[in-house]
Amino acid sequence: MNISSTTQVYGVIGSPVRHSLSPILHNAWIADHGLNAVYVALELKNENPIAALRALGSFGVRGANVTVPYKEAAARAAGATDLAVANVLRWDEMGGQSAFNTDGLGFVHALSESQPDWRARVKRVLVIGAGGAGQGIARALSPHADTLHIANRTPARADETAALIPNGRALRWEDLERGFGGADLIVQTTSLGMTGQPDQAWPVEMCRDGAIIADIVYRPLETPLLAAARSRGLATMDGLGMLIHQAALSFELWFGIMPDVAKARARLMAALAA
Ligand code: ATR
């Protein structure tokens, strides 16, 4: 990569963000396409994240991913009226700012890649977690489902998310067993099971035989939930697919090019193994 005074800067903004795999993904795609750009991790520590995010455009930054805990600030910074949370910001040549959310569609693309026949198999969906990622995924899956249950440790957030979705229903955390038993697709969107984070025993024994179990956690690649599902013979999907596909959609929004997702998986597997 030849960095010069004309190189355009892109990045991922969050806190913490030093563990992010997004720079590996985007810099490799930038090199694949010979673009004069660079993608860096920017740890934001600021009491006014909305002002900080808006200021990026005045430095000529053209695009950014935004992650925990600034996805709401990103939507507000761009004045988005149709989005509560955004993971992509884009600035035009005049500094005008737009916000997008590619998490939900990224998840759907990953699911289609991993389980090509999922649309025929899935009628009842259970989304575990009503944070930024859970909301985005629930909204994207809603048109493909008859019913969509949302379970969250803090019930008020499940209620709020369910109220935004036409076929959404909140499920109490104590009722997870029933939720597992009734779903064709279960999507785990919380930090449970992530390396260094707490986990809990999931009632995988309750699952239907044809159920698909997806986890958006990718450290470790096979979470305890996925390991339990796999040993029961269920179809599983790990968290790398969504990471790659939300990034690919971000890249397309910035550069107008859909990058190679298969190459990206090989690169991330190598980075995770290192
Ligand atoms: P993200 O954008 O990754 O979804 P987030 O908006 O901070 O991040 O949401 C984190 C999600 O993980 C929430 O659903 C959170 O549940 P609460 O709303 O009850 O906080 C969930 N979560 C985090 N730690 C958890 C734990 N120990 N047990 C259950 N849920 C947990």
Coordinates of C-alpha atoms and ligand atoms in Angstrom, one line a residue:
M1 CA 0.0 0.0 0.0
N2 CA 1.4 3.4 -1.0
I3 CA 0.2 6.0 1.5
S4 CA 0.6 9.6 0.4
S5 CA -0.9 13.0 1.1
T6 CA -3.8 12.1 -1.2
T7 CA -4.7 8.8 0.5
Q8 CA -8.3 8.8 1.7
V9 CA -8.8 7.7 5.3
Y10 CA -11.5 5.2 6.5
G11 CA -11.8 3.6 9.8
V12 CA -13.7 1.8 12.5
I13 CA -14.7 3.9 15.5
G14 CA -15.6 2.4 18.9
S15 CA -14.3 1.8 22.4
P16 CA -12.7 -0.6 22.8
V17 CA -11.7 -1.1 19.2
R18 CA -8.1 -2.4 19.2
H19 CA -9.3 -6.0 18.9
S20 CA -11.2 -5.2 15.7
L21 CA -10.7 -7.4 12.6
S22 CA -12.2 -4.8 10.3
P23 CA -8.8 -3.2 9.3
I24 CA -7.7 -6.6 8.1
L25 CA -10.8 -7.0 6.0
H26 CA -10.9 -3.5 4.5
N27 CA -7.2 -3.0 3.9
A28 CA -7.0 -6.3 2.0
W29 CA -10.0 -5.4 -0.2
I30 CA -8.5 -1.9 -0.7
A31 CA -5.3 -3.6 -2.0
D32 CA -7.3 -6.1 -4.1
H33 CA -8.8 -3.1 -6.0
G34 CA -5.8 -0.9 -6.0
L35 CA -7.6 2.0 -4.2
N36 CA -5.7 5.0 -2.8
A37 CA -7.2 4.5 0.7
V38 CA -6.4 3.2 4.2
Y39 CA -8.6 1.9 6.9
V40 CA -7.6 2.3 10.6
A41 CA -9.0 1.6 14.1
L42 CA -9.9 4.8 15.9
E43 CA -10.6 4.5 19.6
L44 CA -13.0 7.3 20.5
K45 CA -12.9 8.7 24.0
N46 CA -15.1 11.7 24.1
E47 CA -18.0 12.9 26.2
N48 CA -19.8 14.2 23.1
P49 CA -19.5 11.4 20.5
I50 CA -22.0 13.0 18.2
A51 CA -19.9 16.1 17.8
A52 CA -16.7 14.0 17.5
L53 CA -18.3 11.8 14.7
R54 CA -19.6 14.9 12.8
A55 CA -16.1 16.5 13.0
L56 CA -14.6 13.6 11.0
G57 CA -16.1 14.8 7.8
S58 CA -14.3 18.2 8.1
F59 CA -11.0 16.3 8.0
G60 CA -11.9 14.7 4.7
V61 CA -12.7 11.3 6.1
R62 CA -15.0 9.6 3.6
G63 CA -16.3 6.6 5.5
A64 CA -16.4 4.8 8.8
N65 CA -17.8 1.8 10.5
V66 CA -19.1 2.5 14.0
T67 CA -19.3 -0.1 16.7
V68 CA -20.1 -0.4 20.4
P69 CA -20.9 1.9 22.2
Y70 CA -21.5 4.6 19.5
K71 CA -24.0 3.1 17.0
E72 CA -26.8 5.3 18.4
A73 CA -24.6 8.3 18.3
A74 CA -23.7 7.5 14.6
A75 CA -27.4 7.5 13.6
R76 CA -28.0 10.8 15.4
A77 CA -24.8 12.4 14.1
A78 CA -26.0 11.9 10.6
G79 CA -29.6 13.1 11.5
A80 CA -31.0 9.8 10.4
T81 CA -34.8 9.7 10.8
D82 CA -35.3 6.1 9.7
L83 CA -32.5 4.5 11.8
A84 CA -32.1 4.2 15.6
V85 CA -28.6 2.6 15.3
A86 CA -26.1 2.9 12.5
N87 CA -22.8 1.0 11.8
V88 CA -21.8 2.8 8.7
L89 CA -21.2 6.5 8.1
R90 CA -20.4 8.0 4.7
W91 CA -19.3 11.6 3.8
D92 CA -19.7 13.0 0.3
E93 CA -17.2 15.4 -1.3
M94 CA -19.0 18.4 0.3
G95 CA -18.8 16.8 3.7
G96 CA -22.5 15.8 3.8
Q97 CA -23.0 12.9 6.1
S98 CA -25.2 9.8 5.7
A99 CA -25.8 6.8 8.1
F100 CA -26.6 3.2 7.2
N101 CA -27.1 -0.1 9.0
T102 CA -25.6 -3.1 7.2
D103 CA -25.7 -5.4 10.3
G104 CA -29.1 -6.9 9.5
L105 CA -28.7 -7.4 5.8
G106 CA -25.1 -8.6 6.4
F107 CA -26.5 -11.3 8.7
V108 CA -29.1 -12.3 6.1
H109 CA -26.4 -12.5 3.4
A110 CA -24.3 -14.6 5.7
L111 CA -27.2 -16.9 6.4
S112 CA -27.9 -17.4 2.7
E113 CA -24.3 -18.3 2.1
S114 CA -24.2 -20.7 5.1
Q115 CA -27.7 -22.3 4.7
P116 CA -28.9 -21.6 1.1
D117 CA -32.3 -23.1 1.8
W118 CA -33.0 -21.3 5.0
R119 CA -36.0 -19.4 3.6
A120 CA -37.9 -22.6 3.0
R121 CA -37.0 -23.9 6.5
V122 CA -37.6 -20.9 8.7
K123 CA -41.0 -19.7 9.9
R124 CA -40.4 -19.1 13.6
V125 CA -37.3 -17.1 14.6
L126 CA -35.8 -16.5 18.1
V127 CA -33.4 -13.6 18.5
I128 CA -31.5 -13.6 21.7
G129 CA -30.4 -10.1 22.7
A130 CA -32.0 -6.7 21.9
G131 CA -28.8 -4.6 21.7
G132 CA -27.8 -2.8 18.5
A133 CA -26.9 -6.0 16.7
G134 CA -30.0 -7.9 17.9
Q135 CA -32.3 -5.1 16.8
G136 CA -30.7 -4.9 13.3
I137 CA -30.9 -8.7 12.8
A138 CA -34.5 -8.9 14.1
R139 CA -35.6 -6.2 11.7
A140 CA -33.9 -7.8 8.7
L141 CA -35.4 -11.3 9.5
S142 CA -38.9 -10.1 10.2
P143 CA -40.2 -10.0 6.6
H144 CA -39.0 -13.7 6.2
A145 CA -40.7 -15.0 9.4
D146 CA -44.2 -15.8 10.5
T147 CA -43.3 -15.0 14.1
L148 CA -40.2 -13.5 15.6
H149 CA -39.5 -13.7 19.3
I150 CA -36.9 -11.5 21.0
A151 CA -35.5 -12.5 24.4
N152 CA -33.3 -10.1 26.4
R153 CA -31.9 -10.2 29.9
T154 CA -33.4 -6.7 30.5
P155 CA -37.0 -7.3 29.5
A156 CA -37.9 -3.7 28.7
R157 CA -35.4 -3.7 25.8
A158 CA -37.0 -6.8 24.3
D159 CA -40.4 -5.1 24.6
E160 CA -39.1 -2.0 22.9
T161 CA -37.6 -4.0 20.0
A162 CA -40.7 -6.2 19.6
A163 CA -42.9 -3.1 19.4
L164 CA -40.9 -1.9 16.4
I165 CA -41.4 -5.1 14.4
P166 CA -44.8 -6.0 13.0
N167 CA -44.5 -9.8 13.8
G168 CA -42.2 -9.2 16.8
R169 CA -43.0 -10.6 20.3
A170 CA -41.0 -10.3 23.5
L171 CA -40.1 -13.5 25.2
R172 CA -39.1 -13.5 28.9
W173 CA -35.5 -14.7 29.7
E174 CA -37.1 -17.3 32.0
D175 CA -39.0 -18.7 29.0
L176 CA -35.9 -19.4 26.9
E177 CA -36.6 -23.2 27.0
R178 CA -39.9 -22.6 25.3
G179 CA -38.4 -20.2 22.9
F180 CA -35.7 -22.8 21.9
G181 CA -38.3 -25.5 21.5
G182 CA -40.5 -23.3 19.2
A183 CA -37.9 -21.9 16.8
D184 CA -36.6 -22.9 13.3
L185 CA -33.8 -20.3 13.5
I186 CA -32.1 -19.1 16.8
V187 CA -29.8 -16.2 16.6
Q188 CA -27.5 -15.4 19.6
T189 CA -26.5 -11.7 19.4
T190 CA -25.3 -11.0 23.0
S191 CA -21.7 -11.2 24.3
L192 CA -22.5 -14.4 26.2
G193 CA -20.0 -17.1 25.2
M194 CA -17.3 -14.7 23.9
T195 CA -13.8 -15.3 25.2
G196 CA -13.4 -13.6 28.6
Q197 CA -17.2 -13.0 29.0
P198 CA -19.7 -15.0 30.9
D199 CA -21.7 -17.8 29.3
Q200 CA -24.8 -19.7 30.3
A201 CA -26.3 -23.1 29.7
W202 CA -28.5 -22.9 26.7
P203 CA -31.4 -25.3 26.4
V204 CA -30.2 -26.8 23.1
E205 CA -31.8 -30.2 24.0
M206 CA -35.2 -28.4 23.5
C207 CA -34.4 -27.6 19.8
R208 CA -36.4 -29.0 16.9
D209 CA -34.4 -31.4 14.8
G210 CA -34.2 -29.2 11.7
A211 CA -33.4 -26.0 13.6
I212 CA -30.6 -23.6 12.5
I213 CA -28.5 -22.1 15.3
A214 CA -26.4 -19.0 14.6
D215 CA -24.1 -17.1 16.9
I216 CA -22.7 -13.7 16.0
V217 CA -19.8 -14.1 18.4
Y218 CA -16.6 -15.1 16.5
R219 CA -14.1 -15.3 19.4
P220 CA -14.1 -18.3 19.8
L221 CA -15.3 -19.3 16.3
E222 CA -17.2 -22.3 17.8
T223 CA -19.0 -20.9 20.9
P224 CA -20.3 -23.3 23.6
L225 CA -23.8 -22.7 22.1
L226 CA -22.6 -23.8 18.6
A227 CA -20.6 -26.7 20.0
A228 CA -23.7 -28.0 21.8
A229 CA -25.9 -27.5 18.7
R230 CA -23.4 -29.3 16.4
S231 CA -23.1 -32.2 18.8
R232 CA -26.9 -32.5 18.6
G233 CA -26.6 -32.6 14.8
L234 CA -28.1 -29.2 14.2
A235 CA -27.1 -26.8 11.4
T236 CA -24.9 -24.0 12.8
M237 CA -23.5 -20.7 11.6
D238 CA -20.5 -18.9 13.2
G239 CA -20.0 -15.2 13.6
L240 CA -17.5 -14.6 10.8
G241 CA -20.1 -14.6 8.1
M242 CA -22.0 -11.6 9.5
L243 CA -18.7 -9.7 10.2
I244 CA -17.6 -10.2 6.6
H245 CA -21.0 -9.5 4.9
Q246 CA -21.7 -6.3 6.9
A247 CA -18.2 -5.2 6.0
A248 CA -18.7 -6.0 2.3
L249 CA -21.9 -3.9 2.3
S250 CA -20.0 -1.1 4.0
F251 CA -17.2 -1.3 1.3
E252 CA -19.8 -1.2 -1.4
L253 CA -21.4 1.9 0.1
W254 CA -18.1 3.7 0.1
F255 CA -16.4 2.5 -3.1
G256 CA -19.3 1.2 -5.2
I257 CA -17.5 -2.2 -5.4
M258 CA -18.8 -5.5 -3.9
P259 CA -15.6 -7.1 -2.6
D260 CA -14.6 -10.8 -2.5
V261 CA -16.2 -12.4 0.6
A262 CA -14.5 -15.8 0.2
K263 CA -11.0 -14.3 0.2
A264 CA -12.0 -12.4 3.3
R265 CA -13.0 -15.5 5.3
A266 CA -9.6 -17.1 4.5
R267 CA -7.8 -13.9 5.6
L268 CA -9.8 -13.8 8.9
M269 CA -9.3 -17.4 9.7
A270 CA -5.5 -16.8 9.3
A271 CA -5.7 -13.7 11.5
L272 CA -7.7 -15.6 14.2
A273 CA -5.3 -18.5 14.2
A274 CA -2.2 -16.3 14.5
Ligands
ATR1 P1 -24.4 -4.9 20.3 O1 -24.4 -3.7 19.4 O2 -23.2 -5.8 20.1 O3 -25.7 -5.6 20.3 P2 -25.2 -3.7 22.9 O4 -26.1 -2.8 22.2 O5 -24.3 -3.2 24.0 O6 -24.2 -4.3 21.9 O7 -26.0 -5.0 23.4 C1 -25.5 -6.0 24.1 C2 -26.5 -7.2 24.3 O8 -25.9 -8.2 25.0 C3 -27.7 -6.8 25.1 O9 -28.8 -7.6 24.6 C4 -27.4 -7.2 26.5 O10 -28.5 -7.4 27.3 P3 -29.1 -6.2 28.3 O11 -29.9 -5.4 27.4 O12 -29.8 -6.9 29.4 O13 -27.8 -5.5 28.8 C5 -26.7 -8.5 26.2 N1 -25.8 -9.0 27.3 C6 -24.6 -8.5 27.6 N2 -24.1 -9.2 28.7 C7 -25.0 -10.1 29.0 C8 -25.1 -11.1 30.0 N3 -24.2 -11.3 30.9 N4 -26.3 -11.9 30.1 C9 -27.3 -11.7 29.2 N5 -27.2 -10.7 28.2 C10 -26.1 -10.0 28.1

